[in-house]
Coordinates of C-alpha atoms and ligand atoms in Angstrom, one line a residue:
M1406 CA 110.5 86.7 176.4
T1407 CA 111.4 89.1 179.3
L1408 CA 114.4 91.2 178.3
N1409 CA 117.1 92.1 180.8
N1410 CA 118.2 95.6 180.2
S1411 CA 121.3 95.6 182.4
T1412 CA 123.3 92.6 181.5
T1413 CA 123.2 89.9 178.8
P1414 CA 122.7 86.2 179.5
T1415 CA 125.8 84.1 179.6
S1416 CA 126.8 83.0 176.1
L1417 CA 129.5 81.5 173.8
I1418 CA 130.1 83.9 170.9
T1419 CA 131.7 82.3 167.9
I1420 CA 133.0 84.7 165.3
F1421 CA 133.7 83.3 161.8
G1422 CA 136.1 85.7 160.1
A1423 CA 137.9 86.5 163.3
T1424 CA 141.0 87.8 161.6
G1425 CA 139.1 90.1 159.3
D1426 CA 138.5 93.8 159.1
L1427 CA 135.0 93.9 160.5
A1428 CA 135.9 91.9 163.6
K1429 CA 139.0 94.0 164.2
R1430 CA 137.4 97.4 163.7
K1431 CA 133.9 96.8 165.1
L1432 CA 133.3 93.6 166.9
Y1433 CA 136.2 93.5 169.4
P1434 CA 135.9 97.2 170.4
S1435 CA 132.2 96.8 170.8
L1436 CA 132.5 93.6 172.9
Y1437 CA 135.1 95.3 175.0
H1438 CA 132.9 98.4 175.6
L1439 CA 130.1 96.1 176.7
F1440 CA 132.5 94.3 179.0
R1441 CA 133.8 97.6 180.5
K1442 CA 130.3 98.9 181.1
G1443 CA 129.4 95.6 182.8
K1444 CA 126.7 95.0 180.2
I1445 CA 128.0 91.6 179.2
S1446 CA 127.7 88.7 181.5
K1447 CA 130.9 87.8 183.2
R1448 CA 130.3 84.2 182.1
F1449 CA 131.1 84.6 178.4
A1450 CA 133.7 83.2 176.0
V1451 CA 134.6 84.1 172.4
V1452 CA 135.9 81.7 169.9
G1453 CA 137.6 83.2 166.8
V1454 CA 137.5 81.2 163.6
A1455 CA 139.6 81.8 160.4
R1456 CA 142.1 79.9 158.3
R1457 CA 145.2 81.5 159.7
E1458 CA 147.2 79.3 162.0
W1459 CA 147.1 81.5 165.1
S1460 CA 147.5 80.4 168.7
N1461 CA 145.2 81.6 171.5
E1462 CA 147.9 84.1 172.6
E1463 CA 148.3 85.5 169.1
F1464 CA 144.6 86.0 168.8
Q1465 CA 144.4 87.6 172.2
E1466 CA 147.2 90.0 171.2
H1467 CA 145.3 90.8 168.0
V1468 CA 142.1 91.6 170.0
K1469 CA 144.1 93.8 172.4
T1470 CA 145.6 95.8 169.5
S1471 CA 142.2 96.2 167.8
V1472 CA 140.7 97.5 171.0
H1473 CA 143.5 99.9 171.7
K1474 CA 143.5 101.2 168.2
A1475 CA 139.8 101.8 168.1
L1476 CA 139.2 103.2 171.5
G1477 CA 142.6 104.5 172.7
S1478 CA 142.0 102.9 176.2
D1479 CA 142.3 99.3 177.4
E1480 CA 141.7 99.2 181.1
N1481 CA 141.2 95.6 182.3
I1482 CA 142.1 94.4 178.8
D1483 CA 143.9 91.3 180.1
E1484 CA 140.9 90.1 181.9
F1485 CA 138.8 90.7 178.8
V1486 CA 141.0 88.9 176.4
S1487 CA 141.4 85.9 178.7
H1488 CA 137.9 85.0 177.5
F1489 CA 139.1 84.7 173.9
Y1490 CA 140.1 81.5 172.2
Y1491 CA 141.1 80.7 168.6
Q1492 CA 140.2 77.8 166.4
P1493 CA 142.0 77.6 163.0
N1494 CA 139.4 76.3 160.6
D1495 CA 138.7 76.4 156.9
V1496 CA 134.9 76.7 156.9
S1497 CA 134.6 74.8 153.7
N1498 CA 136.3 71.7 155.2
S1499 CA 133.6 69.7 157.1
D1500 CA 136.2 67.8 159.1
S1501 CA 137.4 71.0 160.8
Y1502 CA 134.1 71.5 162.7
K1503 CA 134.8 68.6 165.0
A1504 CA 137.6 70.5 166.8
L1505 CA 135.3 73.6 166.9
K1506 CA 132.6 71.5 168.5
N1507 CA 135.0 70.1 171.1
L1508 CA 136.3 73.5 172.0
S1509 CA 132.8 74.9 172.2
D1510 CA 131.6 72.1 174.5
E1511 CA 134.7 72.5 176.7
L1512 CA 134.2 76.3 177.1
D1513 CA 130.5 75.7 177.8
E1514 CA 131.5 73.7 180.8
T1515 CA 134.4 75.9 182.0
Y1516 CA 132.3 79.1 181.8
E1517 CA 128.9 77.5 182.6
L1518 CA 127.4 78.9 179.4
E1519 CA 124.2 76.9 179.7
G1520 CA 124.4 75.9 176.0
N1521 CA 123.7 79.5 174.9
R1522 CA 125.4 80.2 171.5
V1523 CA 125.7 83.2 169.2
F1524 CA 127.3 82.5 165.8
Y1525 CA 128.5 85.7 164.1
L1526 CA 129.3 85.3 160.4
A1527 CA 131.7 88.1 159.7
M1528 CA 132.7 86.6 156.4
A1529 CA 131.9 86.7 152.7
P1530 CA 128.3 85.7 152.0
E1531 CA 129.3 82.7 149.8
F1532 CA 130.2 80.9 153.0
F1533 CA 127.0 81.5 154.9
G1534 CA 125.2 78.4 153.5
T1535 CA 128.1 76.0 154.2
I1536 CA 128.7 77.3 157.7
T1537 CA 125.1 77.1 158.8
E1538 CA 124.7 73.6 157.3
Q1539 CA 127.8 72.4 159.1
L1540 CA 126.9 74.0 162.4
K1541 CA 123.7 72.0 162.4
N1542 CA 125.0 68.7 160.9
Q1543 CA 128.0 68.6 163.3
G1544 CA 125.8 69.2 166.4
L1545 CA 127.1 72.7 167.3
T1546 CA 123.5 74.0 167.4
D1547 CA 122.4 71.0 169.4
T1548 CA 122.6 72.5 172.9
K1549 CA 120.0 73.1 175.6
G1550 CA 120.3 77.0 175.5
F1551 CA 119.6 79.5 172.8
Q1552 CA 121.3 79.5 169.3
R1553 CA 121.4 82.7 167.4
L1554 CA 122.9 83.5 164.0
V1555 CA 124.2 87.0 163.1
I1556 CA 124.6 87.7 159.4
E1557 CA 126.4 90.6 157.8
K1558 CA 125.3 92.3 154.7
P1559 CA 125.0 91.8 151.8
F1560 CA 122.1 89.4 152.2
G1561 CA 122.1 88.2 148.5
H1562 CA 122.7 90.1 145.4
D1563 CA 119.1 90.3 144.2
L1564 CA 115.8 88.6 145.1
P1565 CA 116.6 85.1 143.7
S1566 CA 120.0 84.9 145.3
A1567 CA 118.6 86.2 148.7
E1568 CA 115.8 83.6 148.5
K1569 CA 118.4 80.9 147.8
L1570 CA 120.6 82.0 150.7
N1571 CA 117.6 82.3 153.0
S1572 CA 116.4 78.8 152.3
Q1573 CA 119.9 77.5 152.9
I1574 CA 120.1 79.2 156.2
R1575 CA 116.6 78.3 157.2
E1576 CA 117.5 74.6 156.9
S1577 CA 119.5 75.1 160.1
F1578 CA 118.1 78.2 161.9
S1579 CA 114.5 79.4 162.3
E1580 CA 113.6 82.9 161.4
D1581 CA 113.5 84.0 165.0
Q1582 CA 117.1 82.7 165.5
I1583 CA 118.4 84.8 162.6
Y1584 CA 119.7 88.4 163.2
R1585 CA 120.4 90.1 159.9
I1586 CA 122.6 93.1 160.6
D1587 CA 121.8 96.5 159.1
H1588 CA 124.2 98.6 161.1
Y1589 CA 122.2 101.8 160.4
L1590 CA 119.5 100.3 162.6
G1591 CA 122.0 100.4 165.5
K1592 CA 122.7 104.1 165.1
E1593 CA 121.5 106.4 167.8
M1594 CA 119.5 108.8 165.7
V1595 CA 118.0 106.1 163.5
Q1596 CA 116.7 104.5 166.7
N1597 CA 115.5 108.0 167.7
I1598 CA 113.2 108.3 164.7
E1599 CA 110.5 106.3 166.4
V1600 CA 111.0 108.2 169.7
I1601 CA 110.8 111.6 168.1
R1602 CA 107.7 110.5 166.2
F1603 CA 105.8 108.6 168.8
S1604 CA 106.7 110.5 172.0
N1605 CA 106.0 114.1 170.9
A1606 CA 102.5 115.4 170.8
M1607 CA 103.6 118.1 168.4
F1608 CA 104.9 115.8 165.6
E1609 CA 102.6 112.8 165.3
P1610 CA 99.5 114.8 164.4
L1611 CA 101.4 116.6 161.6
W1612 CA 103.1 113.4 160.3
N1613 CA 101.0 112.9 157.2
N1614 CA 100.2 114.2 153.7
R1615 CA 98.1 117.1 155.1
Y1616 CA 101.1 118.8 156.7
I1617 CA 104.3 117.3 155.1
S1618 CA 105.2 118.3 151.6
N1619 CA 108.2 116.0 151.1
I1620 CA 110.9 114.1 152.9
Q1621 CA 114.5 114.0 151.8
V1622 CA 116.9 111.3 153.0
T1623 CA 120.6 111.8 152.1
S1624 CA 123.5 109.6 152.8
S1625 CA 126.6 110.9 151.2
E1626 CA 130.2 109.8 151.5
E1627 CA 133.4 111.7 150.9
L1628 CA 135.4 108.6 150.3
G1629 CA 135.6 106.9 146.9
V1630 CA 135.5 103.2 146.3
E1631 CA 139.0 102.8 147.8
D1632 CA 140.2 99.2 147.7
R1633 CA 136.7 97.7 147.4
G1634 CA 136.6 97.9 143.6
R1635 CA 136.1 94.2 143.1
Y1636 CA 133.1 94.1 145.4
Y1637 CA 131.7 97.4 144.3
E1638 CA 131.7 96.7 140.6
K1639 CA 129.2 93.9 141.2
S1640 CA 127.2 95.8 143.8
G1641 CA 126.9 99.6 143.1
A1642 CA 125.2 102.1 145.2
L1643 CA 121.7 100.7 144.6
R1644 CA 122.5 97.3 146.2
D1645 CA 125.1 98.6 148.6
M1646 CA 123.0 101.4 150.2
V1647 CA 119.4 101.7 148.9
Q1648 CA 118.2 98.1 149.3
N1649 CA 119.1 98.1 153.0
H1650 CA 120.0 101.3 154.8
L1651 CA 117.9 103.9 152.8
L1652 CA 114.8 101.8 152.6
Q1653 CA 115.1 100.9 156.3
M1654 CA 115.2 104.7 157.2
V1655 CA 112.2 105.3 154.9
A1656 CA 110.3 102.5 156.6
L1657 CA 110.9 104.0 160.0
L1658 CA 109.9 107.4 158.9
A1659 CA 106.7 106.2 157.2
M1660 CA 105.4 103.4 159.4
E1661 CA 102.2 103.6 161.4
P1662 CA 102.5 103.7 165.1
P1663 CA 102.9 100.1 166.3
I1664 CA 100.4 98.9 168.8
K1665 CA 103.2 98.0 171.1
L1666 CA 107.0 98.5 171.0
T1667 CA 107.6 94.8 170.4
T1668 CA 109.8 93.3 167.7
D1669 CA 106.9 91.7 165.8
E1670 CA 104.7 94.8 165.9
I1671 CA 107.4 97.2 164.8
R1672 CA 108.6 94.9 162.0
S1673 CA 105.1 94.3 160.7
E1674 CA 104.5 98.1 160.5
K1675 CA 107.8 98.4 158.5
V1676 CA 106.8 95.6 156.2
R1677 CA 103.5 97.4 155.5
V1678 CA 105.4 100.5 154.3
L1679 CA 107.6 98.4 152.0
R1680 CA 104.5 96.8 150.7
S1681 CA 103.0 100.2 149.9
L1682 CA 105.9 101.4 147.8
R1683 CA 104.6 102.4 144.5
P1684 CA 105.7 99.8 141.9
F1685 CA 106.7 101.0 138.5
Q1686 CA 107.1 99.7 135.0
Q1687 CA 110.6 99.3 133.4
D1688 CA 110.0 102.3 131.2
E1689 CA 109.1 104.4 134.3
V1690 CA 112.4 103.8 136.1
K1691 CA 114.0 106.9 134.5
D1692 CA 111.1 109.1 135.9
Y1693 CA 111.8 108.0 139.4
F1694 CA 115.5 107.2 139.6
V1695 CA 118.7 108.8 138.6
R1696 CA 122.1 107.1 138.6
G1697 CA 125.5 108.6 138.6
Q1698 CA 129.2 107.7 138.5
Y1699 CA 131.9 110.0 139.7
G1700 CA 134.7 111.2 137.4
P1701 CA 137.8 113.0 138.4
G1702 CA 137.4 116.1 140.5
K1703 CA 138.7 118.1 143.4
A1704 CA 138.4 118.5 147.1
G1705 CA 140.0 121.9 147.9
N1706 CA 143.3 121.8 146.1
E1707 CA 143.5 118.0 146.1
A1708 CA 142.9 116.3 142.8
L1709 CA 140.6 113.2 143.1
P1710 CA 140.6 110.4 140.7
G1711 CA 137.5 109.1 139.0
Y1712 CA 135.8 105.8 139.8
R1713 CA 137.1 104.1 136.6
E1714 CA 140.6 104.8 137.7
A1715 CA 140.2 102.8 140.9
E1716 CA 141.9 99.3 141.3
N1717 CA 139.8 96.4 140.0
V1718 CA 137.3 98.7 138.3
D1719 CA 136.6 98.3 134.6
D1720 CA 137.7 101.4 132.6
Q1721 CA 134.3 101.4 130.9
S1722 CA 132.4 100.5 134.1
N1723 CA 128.6 100.8 134.0
T1724 CA 128.4 100.6 137.8
E1725 CA 126.6 103.5 139.6
T1726 CA 128.3 105.1 142.5
Y1727 CA 125.3 107.4 143.1
V1728 CA 121.6 107.0 143.2
A1729 CA 118.8 109.4 143.7
G1730 CA 115.2 108.3 143.7
K1731 CA 111.7 109.4 144.3
L1732 CA 109.6 106.9 146.3
M1733 CA 105.8 107.2 146.6
I1734 CA 104.1 105.4 149.4
D1735 CA 100.6 104.6 148.3
N1736 CA 98.7 104.5 151.5
F1737 CA 96.2 106.8 153.3
R1738 CA 98.8 108.6 155.3
W1739 CA 101.4 109.3 152.6
A1740 CA 99.5 109.5 149.3
G1741 CA 101.0 112.4 147.3
V1742 CA 104.1 112.9 149.5
P1743 CA 107.4 112.2 147.7
F1744 CA 110.2 110.6 149.7
Y1745 CA 113.4 111.6 147.9
I1746 CA 116.5 109.5 148.7
R1747 CA 120.0 110.0 147.5
T1748 CA 123.3 108.3 148.3
G1749 CA 126.7 108.5 146.7
K1750 CA 130.5 108.1 147.0
R1751 CA 133.0 110.9 146.5
M1752 CA 130.5 113.6 147.3
E1753 CA 131.2 117.0 148.7
T1754 CA 130.6 116.0 152.3
K1755 CA 130.1 113.0 154.5
S1756 CA 126.7 113.2 155.9
T1757 CA 123.5 111.3 156.7
K1758 CA 120.5 113.5 157.2
I1759 CA 116.8 113.4 157.0
V1760 CA 114.9 116.6 156.1
I1761 CA 111.1 116.6 156.7
Q1762 CA 109.7 119.6 154.9
F1763 CA 106.3 120.9 156.1
K1764 CA 103.8 122.4 153.8
D1765 CA 103.4 126.2 153.7
I1766 CA 100.8 127.7 156.0
P1767 CA 97.5 128.3 154.1
M1768 CA 97.7 132.1 154.3
N1769 CA 100.9 134.0 154.7
L1770 CA 100.2 137.2 156.7
Y1771 CA 103.8 138.1 156.4
Y1772 CA 103.9 138.0 152.6
N1773 CA 106.9 139.7 151.1
P1774 CA 107.5 139.2 147.4
D1775 CA 111.3 139.7 147.9
K1776 CA 111.6 137.3 150.8
P1777 CA 109.4 134.2 150.8
L1778 CA 108.6 132.7 154.1
A1779 CA 110.9 129.8 154.8
P1780 CA 109.2 126.4 155.2
N1781 CA 109.3 124.7 158.6
L1782 CA 111.8 121.8 158.5
L1783 CA 112.6 119.1 161.0
V1784 CA 116.1 117.9 160.3
I1785 CA 117.3 114.6 161.8
H1786 CA 121.1 114.4 161.8
I1787 CA 122.2 110.8 161.7
Q1788 CA 125.9 111.1 161.2
P1789 CA 128.6 112.4 161.7
E1790 CA 126.6 114.8 163.8
E1791 CA 123.8 113.4 165.9
G1792 CA 120.8 115.6 166.8
I1793 CA 117.7 117.3 165.6
T1794 CA 117.0 120.8 164.3
L1795 CA 113.7 122.5 164.0
H1796 CA 113.5 125.4 161.5
L1797 CA 110.9 128.0 162.5
N1798 CA 110.1 131.6 161.6
V1799 CA 110.2 134.3 164.3
K1800 CA 110.0 138.1 164.3
K1801 CA 113.1 139.9 163.4
S1802 CA 114.1 142.3 166.2
G1803 CA 113.3 145.9 165.4
Q1804 CA 110.3 148.1 164.7
N1805 CA 109.0 146.4 161.6
I1806 CA 107.1 143.2 161.6
E1807 CA 109.5 141.1 159.5
T1808 CA 110.2 137.4 159.8
T1809 CA 113.5 135.7 160.1
P1810 CA 114.2 132.0 160.1
V1811 CA 115.7 130.4 163.3
K1812 CA 117.0 127.0 164.1
L1813 CA 116.2 125.1 167.4
N1814 CA 119.0 122.6 167.9
F1815 CA 119.5 119.6 169.9
A1816 CA 122.9 118.0 169.5
N1817 CA 123.8 114.7 171.0
N1818 CA 127.4 114.7 172.2
S1819 CA 128.4 112.0 169.9
V1820 CA 131.4 110.4 168.5
D1821 CA 131.9 110.4 164.7
G1822 CA 129.3 108.1 163.4
M1823 CA 129.7 106.0 160.2
N1824 CA 130.2 102.4 161.2
T1825 CA 131.5 103.4 164.7
P1826 CA 131.5 100.6 167.3
E1827 CA 128.5 102.4 168.8
A1828 CA 126.1 100.8 166.4
Y1829 CA 127.7 97.4 166.6
E1830 CA 127.8 97.7 170.4
K1831 CA 124.1 98.2 170.5
L1832 CA 123.3 95.5 168.0
L1833 CA 125.6 92.9 169.7
F1834 CA 123.9 93.8 173.1
D1835 CA 120.5 93.4 171.5
C1836 CA 121.4 90.1 170.0
L1837 CA 122.9 88.7 173.2
R1838 CA 119.7 89.5 175.1
G1839 CA 117.4 88.3 172.3
D1840 CA 115.9 91.5 171.0
A1841 CA 115.7 91.3 167.2
T1842 CA 113.8 94.6 166.7
N1843 CA 116.8 96.4 165.2
F1844 CA 117.6 93.6 162.8
T1845 CA 115.9 93.0 159.5
H1846 CA 113.3 90.3 159.1
W1847 CA 113.2 88.2 156.0
D1848 CA 110.0 89.8 154.8
E1849 CA 111.7 93.2 154.8
V1850 CA 114.7 91.9 152.9
K1851 CA 112.5 90.2 150.4
L1852 CA 110.3 93.3 149.7
S1853 CA 113.4 95.6 149.5
W1854 CA 115.1 93.3 146.9
A1855 CA 111.9 93.0 144.9
F1856 CA 111.7 96.8 144.7
V1857 CA 115.4 97.4 143.9
D1858 CA 115.5 94.5 141.4
K1859 CA 113.1 96.4 139.1
I1860 CA 115.6 99.3 138.9
S1861 CA 118.8 97.2 138.5
E1862 CA 117.2 95.1 135.8
V1863 CA 116.8 98.2 133.7
W1864 CA 120.2 99.7 134.6
E1865 CA 122.1 96.5 133.9
H1866 CA 120.7 96.3 130.4
T1867 CA 121.2 99.9 129.4
R1868 CA 124.5 101.5 129.5
D1869 CA 124.7 105.1 130.7
G1870 CA 126.5 106.8 127.9
E1871 CA 127.0 109.8 130.1
F1872 CA 129.0 108.1 132.8
P1873 CA 131.0 109.5 134.5
N1874 CA 128.3 112.2 135.1
Y1875 CA 129.4 113.9 138.3
E1876 CA 132.7 115.3 139.5
A1877 CA 134.3 113.8 142.5
G1878 CA 133.8 116.3 145.4
S1879 CA 130.4 117.5 144.1
M1880 CA 126.9 116.7 145.3
G1881 CA 126.0 114.4 142.4
P1882 CA 124.7 114.7 138.8
K1883 CA 122.4 117.5 137.6
A1884 CA 119.7 115.0 136.7
A1885 CA 119.2 114.5 140.5
D1886 CA 118.3 118.1 140.9
N1887 CA 115.8 117.9 138.0
L1888 CA 114.1 114.9 139.7
L1889 CA 112.9 117.3 142.5
A1890 CA 112.6 120.4 140.3
K1891 CA 109.9 118.6 138.2
D1892 CA 107.8 118.5 141.4
G1893 CA 108.7 122.1 142.4
F1894 CA 111.2 121.1 145.1
S1895 CA 115.0 121.2 145.5
W1896 CA 117.5 119.3 147.7
W1897 CA 118.1 121.2 150.9
P1898 CA 121.9 122.0 150.9
I1899 CA 123.4 119.6 153.4
A1900 CA 126.2 122.0 154.5
N1901 CA 123.6 124.7 155.6
L1902 CA 121.7 122.2 157.7
D1903 CA 124.4 121.3 160.2
V1904 CA 123.6 121.3 163.9
D1905 CA 124.9 124.4 165.6
Q1906 CA 126.4 123.2 168.9
C1907 CA 124.1 124.2 171.7
Ligands
NAP1346 P1 137.8 90.5 155.4 O1 138.6 91.5 156.1 O2 138.1 90.0 154.0 O3 137.7 89.2 156.4 C1 137.3 87.9 155.9 C2 137.6 86.9 157.0 O4 137.2 85.6 156.6 C3 139.0 86.8 157.5 O5 139.0 86.6 158.9 C4 139.5 85.5 156.8 O6 140.5 85.0 157.5 C5 138.2 84.7 156.8 N1 138.1 83.6 155.8 C6 138.1 83.8 154.5 N2 138.0 82.5 153.9 C7 137.9 81.6 154.9 C8 137.7 80.2 155.0 N3 137.6 79.5 153.8 N4 137.6 79.6 156.2 C9 137.7 80.4 157.3 N5 137.8 81.7 157.3 C10 138.0 82.3 156.1 O7 136.2 90.9 155.3 P2 135.5 91.9 156.3 O8 135.7 93.3 155.8 O9 135.8 91.7 157.7 O10 133.9 91.6 156.0 C11 133.3 90.4 156.5 C12 131.8 90.5 156.1 O11 131.3 91.6 156.7 C13 131.5 90.6 154.7 O12 130.3 90.0 154.4 C14 131.3 92.1 154.5 O13 130.5 92.4 153.4 C15 130.6 92.5 155.8 N6 130.8 93.9 156.2 C16 132.0 94.4 156.5 C17 132.1 95.7 156.9 C18 133.5 96.3 157.2 O14 133.5 97.4 157.7 N7 134.6 95.6 157.0 C19 131.0 96.5 157.0 C20 129.8 95.9 156.7 C21 129.7 94.6 156.3 P3 141.7 84.0 157.0 O15 142.2 84.7 155.8 O16 142.7 84.0 158.1 O17 141.0 82.8 156.7

């Protein structure tokens, strides 16, 4: 397929869950941005679906408010929202799809949409199977244009549930029509991993076990579980973050150069990384993974409650709010190089960073027992800062030959990152023009669940008597430091790695 980089083809976008939080905070501002930039075809229409009995006017008002709140500007907003229509519909009621089909066909004609349809499921996953079945059975997918399905996380709860969900969806949509969202893949600096690796002569030759000693991927949040206790109790950090976002970043860091930058080639290289993850036996989980749960703590003078005090959380909860792990990729390039990952809630700082630590040079001519030579680091700042930093050693000014570490910085002028419309904007644009590269293929989802299930099987059947084992506002449990210390490494302190603005 030839991709058009400037504007998207004409399309009807149907958003299920149109009155919800995701649509409000991410989807409407992202669509508006695309509209303002002229990136979306002028021939588009959006149908919002939810149970609430809203009129078109109420829906349009809601979209306006969402855009204004998210972006602070709303030039041409009336023209934008004139493309929005609302269809009250309980998705579990099969009769209600008739009205949706009529409206969709009508809009198809009015806006000359050529039968192109994107169905965005911004709803709880238990509805995915029913919706896709009804879309097919009631003829909503029976059009002459393209039909694409966008699905939010979580894609299943474990491998069996993901397989069940996938086979339900596949009854109505083929794999190449399914766009599984992992919003990390829409982030500027995550997309930059490939560019940094494959467009710089100085990195790719060093990107292997001869020159890299270890890689550290951290995604920490300052916020606690907030009002998502019910969801989080069943999910935990392993399913919420590791199965998708962290393993996706590891796959991008570790994959072989694809022969072409096409969706299939990139995805198949990522799949090969996931297939190379070293499997472990149940009794080895403790050697590779550490779990944590935050207790009460402090941020400055503010007292922070523990996880077990949050709403809808069991006061004896065994759910992890923190995971650290050591991944080994058993292939020729990475044999022997640990990839350490960690993620947690209520940590000291909000940050997603990747640290690539290079091996020490074979002979240190500047040996100083009081001041060891700092290793070279490449730091990729994903959020909230966006940029890269290269840590080098140079001569300290003065008469003696002494080394001093310096940082070479590149800082993207970025907006605050986590979940910003930026990622969704890119992903919506990609989906509308049929580029599935930055969405996860079923093979990736399947392998990630198979890996993560091994850990959750052990954790679910053993209580962690030490929970809570880290203070809110800290960088996690001590055991996570020991995981690296056993290998002679330590976590690079996140706060010291920040990009200095150029
Ligand atoms: P939400 O705020 O609870 O919204 C749920 C939506 O579904 C509402 O529009 C609700 O509207 C609609 N709905 C519920 N039952 C329905 C039914 N039977 N028929 C028709 N509509 C129904 O949830 P959300 O936070 O937007 O999340 C949506 C999905 O995105 C979830 O899968 C979530 O895991 C995922 N996600 C969300 C975020 C985020 O930032 N919010 C981030 C990543 C992933 P009515 O009550 O009017 O029916």
